[in-house]
Coordinates of C-alpha atoms and ligand atoms in Angstrom, one line a residue:
X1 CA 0.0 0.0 0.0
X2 CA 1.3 3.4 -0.9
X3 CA 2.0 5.7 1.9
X4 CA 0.3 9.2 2.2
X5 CA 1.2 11.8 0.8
X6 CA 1.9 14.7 3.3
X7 CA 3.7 17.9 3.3
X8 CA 5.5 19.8 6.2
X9 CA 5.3 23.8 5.9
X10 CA 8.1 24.8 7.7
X11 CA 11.9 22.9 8.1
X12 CA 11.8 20.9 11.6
X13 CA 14.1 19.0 13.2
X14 CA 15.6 16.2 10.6
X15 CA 15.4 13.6 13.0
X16 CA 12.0 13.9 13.3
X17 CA 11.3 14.4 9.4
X18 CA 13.1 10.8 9.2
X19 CA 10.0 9.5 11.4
X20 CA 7.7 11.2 9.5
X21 CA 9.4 9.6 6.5
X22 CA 8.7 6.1 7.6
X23 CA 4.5 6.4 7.8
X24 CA 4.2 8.8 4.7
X25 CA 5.9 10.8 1.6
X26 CA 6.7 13.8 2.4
X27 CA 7.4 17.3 1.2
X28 CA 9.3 19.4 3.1
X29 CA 10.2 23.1 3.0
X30 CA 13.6 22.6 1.9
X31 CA 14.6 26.2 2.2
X32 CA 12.2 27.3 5.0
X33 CA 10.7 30.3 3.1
X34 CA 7.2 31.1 4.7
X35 CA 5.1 30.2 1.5
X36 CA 2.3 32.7 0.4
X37 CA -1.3 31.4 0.8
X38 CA -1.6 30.6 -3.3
X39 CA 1.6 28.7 -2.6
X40 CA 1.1 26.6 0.4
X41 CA -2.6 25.8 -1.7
X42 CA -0.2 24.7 -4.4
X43 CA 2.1 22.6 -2.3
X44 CA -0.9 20.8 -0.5
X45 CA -2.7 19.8 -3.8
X46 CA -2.7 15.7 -2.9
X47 CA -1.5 16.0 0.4
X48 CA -4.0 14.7 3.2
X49 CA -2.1 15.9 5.8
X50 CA -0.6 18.8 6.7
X51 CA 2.5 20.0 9.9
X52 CA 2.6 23.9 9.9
X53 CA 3.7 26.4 12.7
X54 CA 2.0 29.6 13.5
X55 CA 2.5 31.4 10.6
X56 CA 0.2 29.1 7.8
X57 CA -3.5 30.4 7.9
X58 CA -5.9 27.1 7.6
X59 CA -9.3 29.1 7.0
X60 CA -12.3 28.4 4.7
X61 CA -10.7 29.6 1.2
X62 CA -7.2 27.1 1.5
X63 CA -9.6 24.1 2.6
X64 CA -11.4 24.7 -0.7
X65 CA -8.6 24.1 -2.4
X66 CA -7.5 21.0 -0.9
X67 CA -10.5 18.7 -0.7
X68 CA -8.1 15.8 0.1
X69 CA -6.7 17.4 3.5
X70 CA -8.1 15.9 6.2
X71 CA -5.8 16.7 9.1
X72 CA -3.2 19.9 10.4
X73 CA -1.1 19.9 13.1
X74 CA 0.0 22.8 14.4
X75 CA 4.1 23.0 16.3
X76 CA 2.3 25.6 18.8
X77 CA -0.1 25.6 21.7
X78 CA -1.6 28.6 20.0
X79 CA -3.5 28.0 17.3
X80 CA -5.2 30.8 16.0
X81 CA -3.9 30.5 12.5
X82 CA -6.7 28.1 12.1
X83 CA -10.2 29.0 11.6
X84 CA -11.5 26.4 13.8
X85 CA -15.1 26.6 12.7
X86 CA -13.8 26.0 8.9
X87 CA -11.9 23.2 9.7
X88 CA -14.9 21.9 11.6
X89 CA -17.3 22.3 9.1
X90 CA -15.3 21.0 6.4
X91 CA -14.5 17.9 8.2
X92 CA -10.5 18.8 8.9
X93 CA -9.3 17.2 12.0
X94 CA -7.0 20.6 13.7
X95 CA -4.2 19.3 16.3
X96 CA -2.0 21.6 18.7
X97 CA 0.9 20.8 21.1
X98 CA 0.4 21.6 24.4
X99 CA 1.9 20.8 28.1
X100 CA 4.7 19.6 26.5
X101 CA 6.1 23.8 26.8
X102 CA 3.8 25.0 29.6
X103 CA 7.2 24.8 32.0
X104 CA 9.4 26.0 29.3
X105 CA 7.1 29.4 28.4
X106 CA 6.5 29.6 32.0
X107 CA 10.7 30.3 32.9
X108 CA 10.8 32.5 29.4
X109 CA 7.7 34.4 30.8
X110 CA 9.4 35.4 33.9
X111 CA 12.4 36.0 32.7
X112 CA 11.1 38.7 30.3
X113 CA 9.8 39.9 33.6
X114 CA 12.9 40.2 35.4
X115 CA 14.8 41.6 32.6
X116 CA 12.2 44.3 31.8
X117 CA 11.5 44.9 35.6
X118 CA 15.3 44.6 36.4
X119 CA 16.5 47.0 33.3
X120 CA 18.6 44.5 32.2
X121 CA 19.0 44.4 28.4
X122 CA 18.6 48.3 28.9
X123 CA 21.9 48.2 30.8
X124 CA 23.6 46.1 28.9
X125 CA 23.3 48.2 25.6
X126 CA 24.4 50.9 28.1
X127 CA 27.7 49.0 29.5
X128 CA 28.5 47.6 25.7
X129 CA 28.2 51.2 24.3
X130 CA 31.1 52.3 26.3
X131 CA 29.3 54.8 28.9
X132 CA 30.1 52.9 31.8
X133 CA 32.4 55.2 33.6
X134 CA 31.2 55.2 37.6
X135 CA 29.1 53.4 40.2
X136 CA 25.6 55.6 40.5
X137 CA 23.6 55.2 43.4
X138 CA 20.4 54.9 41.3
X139 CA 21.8 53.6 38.2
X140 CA 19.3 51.5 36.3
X141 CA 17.4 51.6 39.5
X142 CA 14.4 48.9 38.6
X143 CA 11.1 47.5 40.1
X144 CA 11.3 45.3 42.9
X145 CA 10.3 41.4 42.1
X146 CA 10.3 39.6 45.0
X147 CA 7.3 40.4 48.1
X148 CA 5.5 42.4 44.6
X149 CA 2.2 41.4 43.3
X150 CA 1.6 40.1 39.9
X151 CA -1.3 40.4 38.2
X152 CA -1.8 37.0 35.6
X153 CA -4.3 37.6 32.6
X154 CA -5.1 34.1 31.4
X155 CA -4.8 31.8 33.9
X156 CA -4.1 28.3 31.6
X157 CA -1.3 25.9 32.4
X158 CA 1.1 28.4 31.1
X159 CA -0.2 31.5 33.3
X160 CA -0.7 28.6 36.2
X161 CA 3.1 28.0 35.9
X162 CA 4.0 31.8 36.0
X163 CA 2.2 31.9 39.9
X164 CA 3.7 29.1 41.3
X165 CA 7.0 30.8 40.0
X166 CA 5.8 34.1 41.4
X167 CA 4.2 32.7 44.6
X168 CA 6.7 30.1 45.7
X169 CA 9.8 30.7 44.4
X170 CA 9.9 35.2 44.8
X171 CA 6.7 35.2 47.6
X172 CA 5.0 37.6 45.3
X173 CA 1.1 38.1 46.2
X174 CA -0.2 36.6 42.6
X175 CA -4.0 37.7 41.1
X176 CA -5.0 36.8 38.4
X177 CA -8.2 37.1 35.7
X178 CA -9.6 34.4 33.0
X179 CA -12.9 33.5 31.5
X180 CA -13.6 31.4 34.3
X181 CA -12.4 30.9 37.7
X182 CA -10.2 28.4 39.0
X183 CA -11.5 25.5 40.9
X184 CA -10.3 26.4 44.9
X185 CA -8.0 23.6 44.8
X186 CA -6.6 24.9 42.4
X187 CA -6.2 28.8 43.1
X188 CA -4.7 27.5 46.6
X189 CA -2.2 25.2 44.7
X190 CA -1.2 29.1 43.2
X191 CA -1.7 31.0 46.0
X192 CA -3.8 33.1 43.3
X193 CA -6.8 35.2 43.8
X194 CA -9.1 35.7 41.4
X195 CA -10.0 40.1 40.4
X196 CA -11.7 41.7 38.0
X197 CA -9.0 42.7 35.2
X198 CA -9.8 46.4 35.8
X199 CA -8.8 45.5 39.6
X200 CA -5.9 43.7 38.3
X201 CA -4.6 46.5 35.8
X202 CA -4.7 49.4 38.7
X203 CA -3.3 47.2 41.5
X204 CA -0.4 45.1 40.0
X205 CA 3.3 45.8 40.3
X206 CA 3.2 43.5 37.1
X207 CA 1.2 42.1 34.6
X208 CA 2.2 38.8 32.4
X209 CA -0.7 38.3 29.3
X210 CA -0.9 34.5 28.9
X211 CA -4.2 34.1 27.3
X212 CA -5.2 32.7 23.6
X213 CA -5.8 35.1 20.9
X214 CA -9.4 35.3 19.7
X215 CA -11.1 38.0 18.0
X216 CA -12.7 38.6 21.5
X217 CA -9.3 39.1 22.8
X218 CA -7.6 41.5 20.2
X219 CA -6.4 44.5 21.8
X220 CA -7.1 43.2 25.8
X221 CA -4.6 46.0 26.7
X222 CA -5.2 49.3 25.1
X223 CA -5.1 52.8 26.0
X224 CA -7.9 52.7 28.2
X225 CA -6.3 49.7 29.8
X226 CA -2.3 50.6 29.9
X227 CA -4.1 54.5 31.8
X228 CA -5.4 52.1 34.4
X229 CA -1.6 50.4 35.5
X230 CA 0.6 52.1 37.5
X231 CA 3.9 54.5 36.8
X232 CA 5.7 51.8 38.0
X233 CA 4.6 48.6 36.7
X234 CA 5.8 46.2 34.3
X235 CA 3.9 44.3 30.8
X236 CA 4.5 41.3 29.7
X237 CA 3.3 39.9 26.7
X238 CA 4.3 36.4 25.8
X239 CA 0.4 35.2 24.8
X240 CA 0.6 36.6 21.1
X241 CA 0.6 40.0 19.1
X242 CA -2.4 41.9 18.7
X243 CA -3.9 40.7 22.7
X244 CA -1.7 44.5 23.2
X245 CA -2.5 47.9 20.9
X246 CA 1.5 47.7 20.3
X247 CA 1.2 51.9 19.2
X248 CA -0.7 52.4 22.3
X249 CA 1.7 50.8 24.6
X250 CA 4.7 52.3 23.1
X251 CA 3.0 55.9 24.0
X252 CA 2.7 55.0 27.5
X253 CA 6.4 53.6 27.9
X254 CA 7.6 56.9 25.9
X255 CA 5.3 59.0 28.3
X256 CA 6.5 56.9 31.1
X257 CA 3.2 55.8 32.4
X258 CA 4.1 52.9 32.7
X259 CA 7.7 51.6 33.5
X260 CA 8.7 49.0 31.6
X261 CA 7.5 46.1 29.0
X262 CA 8.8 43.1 28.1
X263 CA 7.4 41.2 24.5
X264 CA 7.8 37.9 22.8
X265 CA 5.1 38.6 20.5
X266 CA 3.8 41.7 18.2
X267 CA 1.0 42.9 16.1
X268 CA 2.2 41.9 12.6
X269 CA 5.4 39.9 13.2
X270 CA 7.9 39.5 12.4
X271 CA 7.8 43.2 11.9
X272 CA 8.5 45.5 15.0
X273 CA 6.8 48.6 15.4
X274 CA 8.9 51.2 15.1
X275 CA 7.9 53.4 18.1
X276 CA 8.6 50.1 20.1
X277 CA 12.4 49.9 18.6
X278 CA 12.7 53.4 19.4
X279 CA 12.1 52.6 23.1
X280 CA 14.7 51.7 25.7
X281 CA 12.3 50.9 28.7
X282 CA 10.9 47.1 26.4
X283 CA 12.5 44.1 26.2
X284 CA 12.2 42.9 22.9
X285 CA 12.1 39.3 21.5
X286 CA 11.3 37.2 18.2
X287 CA 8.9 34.7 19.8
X288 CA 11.0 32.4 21.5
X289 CA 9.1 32.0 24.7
X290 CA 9.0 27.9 24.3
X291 CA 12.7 27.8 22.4
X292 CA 14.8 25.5 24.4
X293 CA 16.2 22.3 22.6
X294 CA 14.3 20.2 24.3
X295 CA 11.0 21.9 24.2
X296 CA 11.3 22.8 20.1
X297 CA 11.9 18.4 20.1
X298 CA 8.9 17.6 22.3
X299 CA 6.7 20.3 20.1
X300 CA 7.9 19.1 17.0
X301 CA 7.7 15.4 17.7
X302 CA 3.8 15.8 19.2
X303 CA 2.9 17.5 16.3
X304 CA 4.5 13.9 13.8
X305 CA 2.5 11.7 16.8
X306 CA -0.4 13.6 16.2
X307 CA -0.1 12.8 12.2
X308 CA 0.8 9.2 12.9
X309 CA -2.0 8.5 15.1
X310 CA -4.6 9.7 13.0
X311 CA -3.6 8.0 9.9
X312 CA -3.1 4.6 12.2
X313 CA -6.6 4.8 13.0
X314 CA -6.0 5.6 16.8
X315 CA -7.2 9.5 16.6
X316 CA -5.5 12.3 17.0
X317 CA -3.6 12.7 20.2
X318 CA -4.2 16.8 21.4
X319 CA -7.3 17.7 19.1
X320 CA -8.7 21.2 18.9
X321 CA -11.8 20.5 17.6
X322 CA -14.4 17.5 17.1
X323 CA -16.0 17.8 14.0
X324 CA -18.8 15.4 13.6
X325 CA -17.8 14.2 10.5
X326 CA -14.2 13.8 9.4
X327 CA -12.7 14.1 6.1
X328 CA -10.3 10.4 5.7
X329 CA -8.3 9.4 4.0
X330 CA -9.9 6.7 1.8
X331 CA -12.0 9.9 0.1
X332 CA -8.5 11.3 -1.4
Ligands
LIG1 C1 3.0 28.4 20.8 O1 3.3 27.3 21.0 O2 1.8 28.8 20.6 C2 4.1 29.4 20.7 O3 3.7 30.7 20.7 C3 4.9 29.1 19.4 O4 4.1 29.5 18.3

């Protein structure tokens, strides 16, 4: 029996494109150029299923085109590149990777904190541009992290990991806001207490943004939102671009009111705002909030399980949707 025919939209590890190679023919991205829409159409044109990373939109227009695609799996948590309902009603089975990073995005997300809160990258420009010249008594003076109170919006495994870090490990008083409350057990296991995110906003030393992006969610921090925080506090943004008004938020670090930000994700990336490169008082970085060796492997390798199990016959392992009927296979 011939094997299926897939094709994988962006290059992943090799080792794992060798296990992909034993269940199914592949096409891979040799040269990792993000493919334009008509392209990645082009390229799926007898493939059934599909491995793709945040940046290939799955909506209604591309499943049209590919009547034989019957499953995606996305190398990300996030999954908003799909457009779930589509994929439902057309039958697509949609797969993400999740747990497998929660602890990984978890260390990234605080780090971003300490550097922003801490000044450090901002120093470090300072010391490699030559101006070091004397110890100052309030010399990249920062925001205190440790006995502080952080304010969590999106309380999922990821933002659960972020408290425990906050609470146990730096004693920090933790709130946080989500669509629904925690179960007690569980808002004692994170020594978290649940506000309103207006409460949150105006009474956190800093705020970490760790929930999905939905069209409900676009712009969660705006102007209205970023005059409610403190001159002091600290953003943090490792959910995804467009959660924050990036123009908005570059106004209030320029006018200072707020202190500092730290991002992993922007409207429009991989471009930068401008007004946010023109800022010393944000820590900038290109997405990397679940880049360690290990965690890229386990993300990479879920997403290959999750095209092996479905074409075995065993179901996807980490589905995002249900649709009640499923494109196979056998109709290619
Ligand atoms: C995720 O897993 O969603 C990360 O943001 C990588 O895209």
């Amino acid at each position: 029996m011939s094997k299926p025919s897939i094709l994988v939209a962006r290059a992943i590890f090799p080792k794992v494109l060798d296990k992909l190679a034993q269940h199914f023919n592949v096409e891979a991205n040799a040269d990792d150029r993000d493919w334009a829409p008509h392209e990645l159409a082009r390229r799926l044109q007898g493939k059934v299923g599909a491995l793709t990373t945040g940046g290939q939109r799955i909506d209604a227009a591309l499943l049209a085109t590919c009547p034989q695609l019957c499953i995606v799996a996305n190398m990300a948590v996030g999954y908003n590149n799909f457009d779930l309902d589509a994929m439902t009603a057309a039958g697509v089975q949609g797969t993400n990777t999740p747990d497998v990073l929660t602890e990984t995005t978890a260390d990234f997300g605080f780090s971003l904190l300490m550097a922003a809160a801490r000044r450090i990258t901002e120093s470090e420009h300072f010391l490699r541009g030559g101006r070091w010249t004397q110890w100052r008594y309030d010399m990249f003076a920062g925001a205190e992290i440790h006995g502080s109170r952080l304010g969590i919006i999106g309380m999922g495994r990821i933002g659960q990991g972020i408290a425990r870090r906050g609470a146990h490990g730096f004693g920090m008083e933790v709130q946080y806001h989500n669509r629904s409350r925690l179960p007690d057990a569980l808002e004692a296991e994170c020594k978290a207490r649940y506000v309103s995110k207006d409460e949150l906003l105006r009474t956190s030393d800093h705020v970490v943004l760790v929930l999905p992006y939905t069209p409900e969610a676009h712009h969660t921090i705006g102007a209205r939102e970023l005059a409610l925080m403190q001159p002091t506090a600290t953003l943090v943004n490792i959910a995804r671009g467009g959660i924050v008004d990036d123009v908005a938020l570059a106004a209030a670090l320029r006018e200072r009111r707020i202190a500092a930000a730290g991002l992993d994700v922007f409207e429009g990336e991989p471009r930068v705002h401008p007004d946010l490169l023109a800022l010393h008082n944000v820590v900038l970085t290109p997405h990397i909030a679940s880049a360690t060796v290990r965690t890229r492997q386990a993300m990479a390798n879920l997403a290959a399980d999750n095209l092996i199990a479905f074409f075995d016959g065993r179901g996807a392992l980490t589905p995002v949707n249900h649709p009640p009927l499923l494109r196979r296979q056998e109709s290619a």
